[in-house]
Amino acid sequence: MRPFLFLITLFTFALVKAEAVPSGKEVTKRQAESGDSNERLPPFIELLRGRDGRDGRDGEPGPKGSPGATAEKGDTGPQGPPGPSSGGVTYIRWGRTTCPNTPGTELVYKGWAAGSYFSHTGGGSNYQCVTEEPQNLAFGPGTAEHSYMYGVEYKIWGNTPRERHHLQDDDVPCAVCYVSIRVAHLMIPGRYTCPPNWTREYYGYLMAERYNHHRSTFECVDASPEAVVGGHAWCWWSCVLPCGASMWQSTCPPYEQEKEMTCAVCTR
């Protein structure tokens, strides 16, 4: 009977001591905090204590925290390279050797106005701005048939503004201009200003071949025209004359009979 009571007493003492002794995890934590890796449980406790239980389940996620402070805006990065250019328009400035001083405008080339002989029934009817620096390919002599081009002369007299009378019989220069920031252009006969949201490249007077010569195109010649140096001669080969309004009575107003018609070259 006494050995049995002794065992019960020893077992009860072991349980009380087990409750007072920290678990393996607590010992491990304490070892990490103190740096002492030799701390161990009493041998009789290690024999009586069971294995550690499984880890518990994760708890519910906590509430979302408030947003943090907004950071300051960073420095602007360097500008990227320009993209490929597109669009652009070209036009001919008749009567001048330079292009207008407008943004995005550059001179492609300058030259002289040329056209067909005024009495020839063939050839071209439109004026051309021929370059001052021609290039020729191989050709054979003795060509039997031709289509001729002649220099174009001013024919300005009478009631035209006196500041242009000195150009009588002078050859007409021209300039081909390119505008990189526009996509459309037009010539407006009868006006020297452009519509809203359009840019005026230049303005002047509407001119064409003489009424009893063979037909040509109507062109807008600059209001401050120049002349080809050394091109003064009385030839009547191909000409440009001011265009005067001449319409049926029912359609003439607001145009004034035989008054020179203005024009404007506009881009957008």
PDB file of C-alpha atoms in Angstrom:
ATOM      1  CA  MET A   1       0.000   0.000   0.000  1.00  0.00           C
ATOM      2  CA  ARG A   2       2.845   2.364   0.841  1.00  0.00           C
ATOM      3  CA  PRO A   3       4.574   2.032  -2.601  1.00  0.00           C
ATOM      4  CA  PHE A   4       1.301   2.874  -4.300  1.00  0.00           C
ATOM      5  CA  LEU A   5       0.821   6.029  -2.179  1.00  0.00           C
ATOM      6  CA  PHE A   6       4.386   7.022  -2.931  1.00  0.00           C
ATOM      7  CA  LEU A   7       3.767   6.802  -6.678  1.00  0.00           C
ATOM      8  CA  ILE A   8       0.563   8.864  -6.402  1.00  0.00           C
ATOM      9  CA  THR A   9       2.396  11.515  -4.411  1.00  0.00           C
ATOM     10  CA  LEU A  10       5.265  11.609  -6.938  1.00  0.00           C
ATOM     11  CA  PHE A  11       2.858  11.917  -9.890  1.00  0.00           C
ATOM     12  CA  THR A  12       0.940  14.786  -8.234  1.00  0.00           C
ATOM     13  CA  PHE A  13       4.226  16.613  -7.511  1.00  0.00           C
ATOM     14  CA  ALA A  14       5.260  16.207 -11.169  1.00  0.00           C
ATOM     15  CA  LEU A  15       1.995  17.726 -12.423  1.00  0.00           C
ATOM     16  CA  VAL A  16       2.317  20.750 -10.161  1.00  0.00           C
ATOM     17  CA  LYS A  17       5.892  21.280 -11.293  1.00  0.00           C
ATOM     18  CA  ALA A  18       4.883  20.906 -14.976  1.00  0.00           C
ATOM     19  CA  GLU A  19       2.446  23.764 -14.659  1.00  0.00           C
ATOM     20  CA  ALA A  20       5.132  25.972 -13.202  1.00  0.00           C
ATOM     21  CA  VAL A  21       7.759  25.030 -15.846  1.00  0.00           C
ATOM     22  CA  PRO A  22       7.664  26.909 -19.190  1.00  0.00           C
ATOM     23  CA  SER A  23       6.886  25.077 -22.403  1.00  0.00           C
ATOM     24  CA  GLY A  24       9.432  24.212 -25.044  1.00  0.00           C
ATOM     25  CA  LYS A  25       8.444  27.200 -27.160  1.00  0.00           C
ATOM     26  CA  GLU A  26       8.794  29.570 -24.222  1.00  0.00           C
ATOM     27  CA  VAL A  27      12.204  28.097 -23.444  1.00  0.00           C
ATOM     28  CA  THR A  28      13.251  28.567 -27.063  1.00  0.00           C
ATOM     29  CA  LYS A  29      12.029  32.168 -27.000  1.00  0.00           C
ATOM     30  CA  ARG A  30      13.840  32.784 -23.720  1.00  0.00           C
ATOM     31  CA  GLN A  31      17.000  31.247 -25.156  1.00  0.00           C
ATOM     32  CA  ALA A  32      16.792  33.561 -28.166  1.00  0.00           C
ATOM     33  CA  GLU A  33      16.323  36.603 -25.919  1.00  0.00           C
ATOM     34  CA  SER A  34      19.057  35.716 -23.407  1.00  0.00           C
ATOM     35  CA  GLY A  35      21.450  34.073 -25.806  1.00  0.00           C
ATOM     36  CA  ASP A  36      21.708  31.040 -23.443  1.00  0.00           C
ATOM     37  CA  SER A  37      21.174  27.868 -25.467  1.00  0.00           C
ATOM     38  CA  ASN A  38      21.875  25.525 -22.478  1.00  0.00           C
ATOM     39  CA  GLU A  39      18.631  26.106 -20.632  1.00  0.00           C
ATOM     40  CA  ARG A  40      16.640  22.852 -20.613  1.00  0.00           C
ATOM     41  CA  LEU A  41      13.629  21.336 -18.823  1.00  0.00           C
ATOM     42  CA  PRO A  42      14.137  18.942 -15.891  1.00  0.00           C
ATOM     43  CA  PRO A  43      14.530  15.346 -17.118  1.00  0.00           C
ATOM     44  CA  PHE A  44      11.516  14.001 -15.246  1.00  0.00           C
ATOM     45  CA  ILE A  45       9.355  16.776 -16.799  1.00  0.00           C
ATOM     46  CA  GLU A  46      10.579  15.979 -20.313  1.00  0.00           C
ATOM     47  CA  LEU A  47       9.572  12.357 -19.706  1.00  0.00           C
ATOM     48  CA  LEU A  48       6.081  13.187 -18.456  1.00  0.00           C
ATOM     49  CA  ARG A  49       5.244  16.155 -20.799  1.00  0.00           C
ATOM     50  CA  GLY A  50       3.552  15.346 -24.079  1.00  0.00           C
ATOM     51  CA  ARG A  51       4.446  16.741 -27.544  1.00  0.00           C
ATOM     52  CA  ASP A  52       3.577  20.314 -28.579  1.00  0.00           C
ATOM     53  CA  GLY A  53       0.164  20.732 -30.132  1.00  0.00           C
ATOM     54  CA  ARG A  54      -0.435  21.874 -33.723  1.00  0.00           C
ATOM     55  CA  ASP A  55      -0.287  25.557 -34.603  1.00  0.00           C
ATOM     56  CA  GLY A  56      -3.589  27.353 -34.315  1.00  0.00           C
ATOM     57  CA  ARG A  57      -5.484  28.747 -37.299  1.00  0.00           C
ATOM     58  CA  ASP A  58      -4.824  32.273 -38.586  1.00  0.00           C
ATOM     59  CA  GLY A  59      -7.089  34.888 -37.108  1.00  0.00           C
ATOM     60  CA  GLU A  60      -9.428  37.124 -39.113  1.00  0.00           C
ATOM     61  CA  PRO A  61      -7.646  39.944 -41.037  1.00  0.00           C
ATOM     62  CA  GLY A  62      -7.609  43.251 -39.224  1.00  0.00           C
ATOM     63  CA  PRO A  63      -9.272  46.434 -40.499  1.00  0.00           C
ATOM     64  CA  LYS A  64      -7.672  48.309 -43.417  1.00  0.00           C
ATOM     65  CA  GLY A  65      -5.326  51.024 -42.299  1.00  0.00           C
ATOM     66  CA  SER A  66      -5.702  54.639 -43.295  1.00  0.00           C
ATOM     67  CA  PRO A  67      -3.907  55.722 -46.520  1.00  0.00           C
ATOM     68  CA  GLY A  68      -0.417  57.056 -46.117  1.00  0.00           C
ATOM     69  CA  ALA A  69       0.686  60.585 -46.905  1.00  0.00           C
ATOM     70  CA  THR A  70       0.920  61.560 -50.585  1.00  0.00           C
ATOM     71  CA  ALA A  71       4.483  61.714 -51.839  1.00  0.00           C
ATOM     72  CA  GLU A  72       5.851  64.807 -53.541  1.00  0.00           C
ATOM     73  CA  LYS A  73       5.798  64.906 -57.350  1.00  0.00           C
ATOM     74  CA  GLY A  74       9.049  63.813 -58.890  1.00  0.00           C
ATOM     75  CA  ASP A  75      11.107  65.768 -61.369  1.00  0.00           C
ATOM     76  CA  THR A  76       9.911  65.880 -64.982  1.00  0.00           C
ATOM     77  CA  GLY A  77      11.846  63.516 -67.192  1.00  0.00           C
ATOM     78  CA  PRO A  78      13.771  64.654 -70.273  1.00  0.00           C
ATOM     79  CA  GLN A  79      11.815  65.345 -73.446  1.00  0.00           C
ATOM     80  CA  GLY A  80      11.705  62.441 -75.838  1.00  0.00           C
ATOM     81  CA  PRO A  81      12.955  62.617 -79.409  1.00  0.00           C
ATOM     82  CA  PRO A  82      10.574  64.147 -81.971  1.00  0.00           C
ATOM     83  CA  GLY A  83       8.293  61.737 -83.754  1.00  0.00           C
ATOM     84  CA  PRO A  84       8.271  61.285 -87.507  1.00  0.00           C
ATOM     85  CA  SER A  85       7.017  64.292 -89.396  1.00  0.00           C
ATOM     86  CA  SER A  86       3.923  63.960 -91.512  1.00  0.00           C
ATOM     87  CA  GLY A  87       1.715  66.194 -93.565  1.00  0.00           C
ATOM     88  CA  GLY A  88       2.876  69.549 -94.864  1.00  0.00           C
ATOM     89  CA  VAL A  89       1.845  71.480 -97.974  1.00  0.00           C
ATOM     90  CA  THR A  90       3.602  73.179-100.872  1.00  0.00           C
ATOM     91  CA  TYR A  91       2.526  76.173-102.916  1.00  0.00           C
ATOM     92  CA  ILE A  92       4.029  78.561-105.457  1.00  0.00           C
ATOM     93  CA  ARG A  93       4.511  82.208-104.601  1.00  0.00           C
ATOM     94  CA  TRP A  94       4.254  83.923-107.975  1.00  0.00           C
ATOM     95  CA  GLY A  95       6.157  87.180-108.425  1.00  0.00           C
ATOM     96  CA  ARG A  96       8.673  86.642-105.578  1.00  0.00           C
ATOM     97  CA  THR A  97      11.950  84.785-105.034  1.00  0.00           C
ATOM     98  CA  THR A  98      11.485  84.208-101.289  1.00  0.00           C
ATOM     99  CA  CYS A  99       8.872  82.589 -99.067  1.00  0.00           C
ATOM    100  CA  PRO A 100       6.856  84.426 -96.396  1.00  0.00           C
ATOM    101  CA  ASN A 101       8.341  84.653 -92.914  1.00  0.00           C
ATOM    102  CA  THR A 102       5.677  82.493 -91.268  1.00  0.00           C
ATOM    103  CA  PRO A 103       6.327  79.656 -88.748  1.00  0.00           C
ATOM    104  CA  GLY A 104       7.199  76.331 -90.359  1.00  0.00           C
ATOM    105  CA  THR A 105       7.722  77.801 -93.862  1.00  0.00           C
ATOM    106  CA  GLU A 106      10.847  77.124 -95.897  1.00  0.00           C
ATOM    107  CA  LEU A 107      12.012  77.718 -99.441  1.00  0.00           C
ATOM    108  CA  VAL A 108      12.199  74.594-101.603  1.00  0.00           C
ATOM    109  CA  TYR A 109      13.596  76.356-104.678  1.00  0.00           C
ATOM    110  CA  LYS A 110      13.204  79.577-106.640  1.00  0.00           C
ATOM    111  CA  GLY A 111      13.044  80.161-110.364  1.00  0.00           C
ATOM    112  CA  TRP A 112      11.079  81.754-113.172  1.00  0.00           C
ATOM    113  CA  ALA A 113       7.516  81.508-114.377  1.00  0.00           C
ATOM    114  CA  ALA A 114       7.200  79.728-117.733  1.00  0.00           C
ATOM    115  CA  GLY A 115       4.339  78.850-120.077  1.00  0.00           C
ATOM    116  CA  SER A 116       3.300  78.243-123.666  1.00  0.00           C
ATOM    117  CA  TYR A 117       3.547  80.834-126.437  1.00  0.00           C
ATOM    118  CA  PHE A 118       0.432  82.982-126.338  1.00  0.00           C
ATOM    119  CA  SER A 119      -0.656  82.125-129.912  1.00  0.00           C
ATOM    120  CA  HIS A 120       0.238  78.430-129.985  1.00  0.00           C
ATOM    121  CA  THR A 121      -2.748  76.129-129.956  1.00  0.00           C
ATOM    122  CA  GLY A 122      -0.801  73.259-128.383  1.00  0.00           C
ATOM    123  CA  GLY A 123       1.458  72.899-125.394  1.00  0.00           C
ATOM    124  CA  GLY A 124       0.450  73.291-121.791  1.00  0.00           C
ATOM    125  CA  SER A 125      -2.142  75.722-120.510  1.00  0.00           C
ATOM    126  CA  ASN A 126      -0.786  76.022-116.973  1.00  0.00           C
ATOM    127  CA  TYR A 127       2.155  78.081-115.766  1.00  0.00           C
ATOM    128  CA  GLN A 128       5.228  76.327-114.365  1.00  0.00           C
ATOM    129  CA  CYS A 129       7.816  77.527-111.863  1.00  0.00           C
ATOM    130  CA  VAL A 130      11.028  76.308-113.519  1.00  0.00           C
ATOM    131  CA  THR A 131      14.178  76.055-111.431  1.00  0.00           C
ATOM    132  CA  GLU A 132      17.236  78.264-111.823  1.00  0.00           C
ATOM    133  CA  GLU A 133      19.440  75.145-111.744  1.00  0.00           C
ATOM    134  CA  PRO A 134      18.190  72.758-114.465  1.00  0.00           C
ATOM    135  CA  GLN A 135      19.522  69.229-114.951  1.00  0.00           C
ATOM    136  CA  ASN A 136      19.478  67.421-118.305  1.00  0.00           C
ATOM    137  CA  LEU A 137      19.567  63.756-119.193  1.00  0.00           C
ATOM    138  CA  ALA A 138      21.071  62.365-122.418  1.00  0.00           C
ATOM    139  CA  PHE A 139      19.231  63.427-125.559  1.00  0.00           C
ATOM    140  CA  GLY A 140      19.715  63.171-129.307  1.00  0.00           C
ATOM    141  CA  PRO A 141      19.958  66.148-131.672  1.00  0.00           C
ATOM    142  CA  GLY A 142      17.493  66.795-134.451  1.00  0.00           C
ATOM    143  CA  THR A 143      14.246  66.187-132.575  1.00  0.00           C
ATOM    144  CA  ALA A 144      11.471  66.813-135.094  1.00  0.00           C
ATOM    145  CA  GLU A 145       8.643  67.887-132.767  1.00  0.00           C
ATOM    146  CA  HIS A 146       8.627  69.999-129.615  1.00  0.00           C
ATOM    147  CA  SER A 147       6.384  71.446-126.972  1.00  0.00           C
ATOM    148  CA  TYR A 148       7.890  74.809-126.135  1.00  0.00           C
ATOM    149  CA  MET A 149       8.057  76.768-122.919  1.00  0.00           C
ATOM    150  CA  TYR A 150       8.673  80.499-122.734  1.00  0.00           C
ATOM    151  CA  GLY A 151       9.394  82.946-119.968  1.00  0.00           C
ATOM    152  CA  VAL A 152       6.366  84.794-118.626  1.00  0.00           C
ATOM    153  CA  GLU A 153       6.309  88.623-118.716  1.00  0.00           C
ATOM    154  CA  TYR A 154       4.368  91.179-116.734  1.00  0.00           C
ATOM    155  CA  LYS A 155       1.983  93.250-118.834  1.00  0.00           C
ATOM    156  CA  ILE A 156       0.960  95.985-116.423  1.00  0.00           C
ATOM    157  CA  TRP A 157      -0.229  99.411-117.526  1.00  0.00           C
ATOM    158  CA  GLY A 158      -3.301 101.599-117.616  1.00  0.00           C
ATOM    159  CA  ASN A 159      -5.288 101.807-114.391  1.00  0.00           C
ATOM    160  CA  THR A 160      -3.137  99.371-112.411  1.00  0.00           C
ATOM    161  CA  PRO A 161      -1.393 100.802-109.317  1.00  0.00           C
ATOM    162  CA  ARG A 162       1.551 102.984-110.391  1.00  0.00           C
ATOM    163  CA  GLU A 163       3.966 101.249-108.017  1.00  0.00           C
ATOM    164  CA  ARG A 164       3.800  98.240-110.357  1.00  0.00           C
ATOM    165  CA  HIS A 165       4.143 100.049-113.698  1.00  0.00           C
ATOM    166  CA  HIS A 166       7.954  99.718-113.635  1.00  0.00           C
ATOM    167  CA  LEU A 167       7.526  95.950-114.023  1.00  0.00           C
ATOM    168  CA  GLN A 168       6.120  96.278-117.553  1.00  0.00           C
ATOM    169  CA  ASP A 169       7.781  93.649-119.833  1.00  0.00           C
ATOM    170  CA  ASP A 170       9.880  92.206-116.967  1.00  0.00           C
ATOM    171  CA  ASP A 171      10.067  88.441-116.502  1.00  0.00           C
ATOM    172  CA  VAL A 172       8.113  86.948-113.576  1.00  0.00           C
ATOM    173  CA  PRO A 173      10.060  85.152-110.796  1.00  0.00           C
ATOM    174  CA  CYS A 174       8.586  82.494-108.516  1.00  0.00           C
ATOM    175  CA  ALA A 175       9.343  80.565-105.345  1.00  0.00           C
ATOM    176  CA  VAL A 176       8.174  77.089-104.296  1.00  0.00           C
ATOM    177  CA  CYS A 177       7.456  77.076-100.565  1.00  0.00           C
ATOM    178  CA  TYR A 178       6.886  74.228 -98.104  1.00  0.00           C
ATOM    179  CA  VAL A 179       4.935  74.588 -94.837  1.00  0.00           C
ATOM    180  CA  SER A 180       5.629  71.671 -92.496  1.00  0.00           C
ATOM    181  CA  ILE A 181       2.941  72.456 -89.888  1.00  0.00           C
ATOM    182  CA  ARG A 182      -0.030  72.719 -92.268  1.00  0.00           C
ATOM    183  CA  VAL A 183      -2.029  70.045 -94.061  1.00  0.00           C
ATOM    184  CA  ALA A 184      -4.122  72.023 -96.571  1.00  0.00           C
ATOM    185  CA  HIS A 185      -3.853  75.127 -98.714  1.00  0.00           C
ATOM    186  CA  LEU A 186      -6.069  77.074-101.060  1.00  0.00           C
ATOM    187  CA  MET A 187      -6.091  80.195-103.187  1.00  0.00           C
ATOM    188  CA  ILE A 188      -9.089  82.472-102.685  1.00  0.00           C
ATOM    189  CA  PRO A 189      -9.872  84.738-105.657  1.00  0.00           C
ATOM    190  CA  GLY A 190     -11.598  88.029-104.872  1.00  0.00           C
ATOM    191  CA  ARG A 191     -10.240  88.404-101.314  1.00  0.00           C
ATOM    192  CA  TYR A 192      -6.900  89.381 -99.781  1.00  0.00           C
ATOM    193  CA  THR A 193      -7.663  87.935 -96.324  1.00  0.00           C
ATOM    194  CA  CYS A 194      -8.138  84.340 -95.206  1.00  0.00           C
ATOM    195  CA  PRO A 195     -11.049  82.714 -93.326  1.00  0.00           C
ATOM    196  CA  PRO A 196     -10.864  82.294 -89.537  1.00  0.00           C
ATOM    197  CA  ASN A 197      -8.385  79.634 -88.349  1.00  0.00           C
ATOM    198  CA  TRP A 198      -6.450  79.851 -91.628  1.00  0.00           C
ATOM    199  CA  THR A 199      -2.992  81.414 -92.051  1.00  0.00           C
ATOM    200  CA  ARG A 200      -2.368  83.821 -94.897  1.00  0.00           C
ATOM    201  CA  GLU A 201       0.880  83.001 -96.663  1.00  0.00           C
ATOM    202  CA  TYR A 202       0.688  85.938 -99.064  1.00  0.00           C
ATOM    203  CA  TYR A 203      -1.838  88.011-100.983  1.00  0.00           C
ATOM    204  CA  GLY A 204      -1.884  89.866-104.283  1.00  0.00           C
ATOM    205  CA  TYR A 205      -3.732  90.160-107.557  1.00  0.00           C
ATOM    206  CA  LEU A 206      -5.311  87.508-109.753  1.00  0.00           C
ATOM    207  CA  MET A 207      -3.521  87.343-113.137  1.00  0.00           C
ATOM    208  CA  ALA A 208      -3.705  85.238-116.312  1.00  0.00           C
ATOM    209  CA  GLU A 209      -2.991  85.324-120.047  1.00  0.00           C
ATOM    210  CA  ARG A 210      -4.570  88.097-122.182  1.00  0.00           C
ATOM    211  CA  TYR A 211      -8.240  87.550-122.946  1.00  0.00           C
ATOM    212  CA  ASN A 212      -7.721  87.150-126.728  1.00  0.00           C
ATOM    213  CA  HIS A 213      -4.724  84.814-126.384  1.00  0.00           C
ATOM    214  CA  HIS A 214      -4.932  81.110-125.785  1.00  0.00           C
ATOM    215  CA  ARG A 215      -6.061  80.167-122.311  1.00  0.00           C
ATOM    216  CA  SER A 216      -3.898  79.742-119.250  1.00  0.00           C
ATOM    217  CA  THR A 217      -4.510  79.234-115.558  1.00  0.00           C
ATOM    218  CA  PHE A 218      -5.391  82.005-113.119  1.00  0.00           C
ATOM    219  CA  GLU A 219      -2.600  82.571-110.613  1.00  0.00           C
ATOM    220  CA  CYS A 220      -2.247  84.726-107.506  1.00  0.00           C
ATOM    221  CA  VAL A 221       0.709  87.095-108.103  1.00  0.00           C
ATOM    222  CA  ASP A 222       2.192  88.745-105.008  1.00  0.00           C
ATOM    223  CA  ALA A 223       1.034  92.288-104.225  1.00  0.00           C
ATOM    224  CA  SER A 224       4.690  93.387-103.981  1.00  0.00           C
ATOM    225  CA  PRO A 225       6.131  91.659-107.018  1.00  0.00           C
ATOM    226  CA  GLU A 226       9.769  91.415-108.041  1.00  0.00           C
ATOM    227  CA  ALA A 227      11.371  90.936-111.460  1.00  0.00           C
ATOM    228  CA  VAL A 228      13.952  88.513-112.826  1.00  0.00           C
ATOM    229  CA  VAL A 229      17.264  90.335-112.999  1.00  0.00           C
ATOM    230  CA  GLY A 230      18.225  90.951-116.641  1.00  0.00           C
ATOM    231  CA  GLY A 231      14.881  89.670-117.924  1.00  0.00           C
ATOM    232  CA  HIS A 232      13.446  92.927-119.281  1.00  0.00           C
ATOM    233  CA  ALA A 233      12.342  92.610-122.917  1.00  0.00           C
ATOM    234  CA  TRP A 234       9.243  93.209-125.013  1.00  0.00           C
ATOM    235  CA  CYS A 235       8.445  89.762-126.328  1.00  0.00           C
ATOM    236  CA  TRP A 236       4.766  88.832-125.804  1.00  0.00           C
ATOM    237  CA  TRP A 237       5.809  85.191-125.621  1.00  0.00           C
ATOM    238  CA  SER A 238       3.842  84.260-122.541  1.00  0.00           C
ATOM    239  CA  CYS A 239       2.227  86.875-120.372  1.00  0.00           C
ATOM    240  CA  VAL A 240       0.299  87.541-117.174  1.00  0.00           C
ATOM    241  CA  LEU A 241      -2.104  90.429-117.000  1.00  0.00           C
ATOM    242  CA  PRO A 242      -4.311  91.663-114.144  1.00  0.00           C
ATOM    243  CA  CYS A 243      -7.732  90.085-114.099  1.00  0.00           C
ATOM    244  CA  GLY A 244     -10.634  92.529-114.077  1.00  0.00           C
ATOM    245  CA  ALA A 245     -14.139  91.522-113.087  1.00  0.00           C
ATOM    246  CA  SER A 246     -16.437  91.348-116.087  1.00  0.00           C
ATOM    247  CA  MET A 247     -19.723  89.618-115.351  1.00  0.00           C
ATOM    248  CA  TRP A 248     -23.359  89.678-116.353  1.00  0.00           C
ATOM    249  CA  GLN A 249     -25.237  92.477-114.731  1.00  0.00           C
ATOM    250  CA  SER A 250     -27.266  90.102-112.530  1.00  0.00           C
ATOM    251  CA  THR A 251     -24.152  88.522-110.981  1.00  0.00           C
ATOM    252  CA  CYS A 252     -21.657  91.382-110.912  1.00  0.00           C
ATOM    253  CA  PRO A 253     -22.481  92.993-107.539  1.00  0.00           C
ATOM    254  CA  PRO A 254     -20.665  93.093-105.177  1.00  0.00           C
ATOM    255  CA  TYR A 255     -17.809  92.978-107.749  1.00  0.00           C
ATOM    256  CA  GLU A 256     -17.030  96.266-109.486  1.00  0.00           C
ATOM    257  CA  GLN A 257     -16.830  96.133-113.266  1.00  0.00           C
ATOM    258  CA  GLU A 258     -13.234  95.758-114.580  1.00  0.00           C
ATOM    259  CA  LYS A 259     -11.679  96.458-111.188  1.00  0.00           C
ATOM    260  CA  GLU A 260      -8.619  94.299-110.489  1.00  0.00           C
ATOM    261  CA  MET A 261      -9.453  91.180-108.536  1.00  0.00           C
ATOM    262  CA  THR A 262      -7.431  90.430-105.423  1.00  0.00           C
ATOM    263  CA  CYS A 263      -6.428  87.001-104.127  1.00  0.00           C
ATOM    264  CA  ALA A 264      -4.977  85.298-101.069  1.00  0.00           C
ATOM    265  CA  VAL A 265      -3.065  82.039-100.584  1.00  0.00           C
ATOM    266  CA  CYS A 266      -4.076  80.434 -97.286  1.00  0.00           C
ATOM    267  CA  THR A 267      -2.906  77.368 -95.362  1.00  0.00           C
ATOM    268  CA  ARG A 268      -4.240  75.381 -92.414  1.00  0.00           C
TER     269      ARG A 268
END
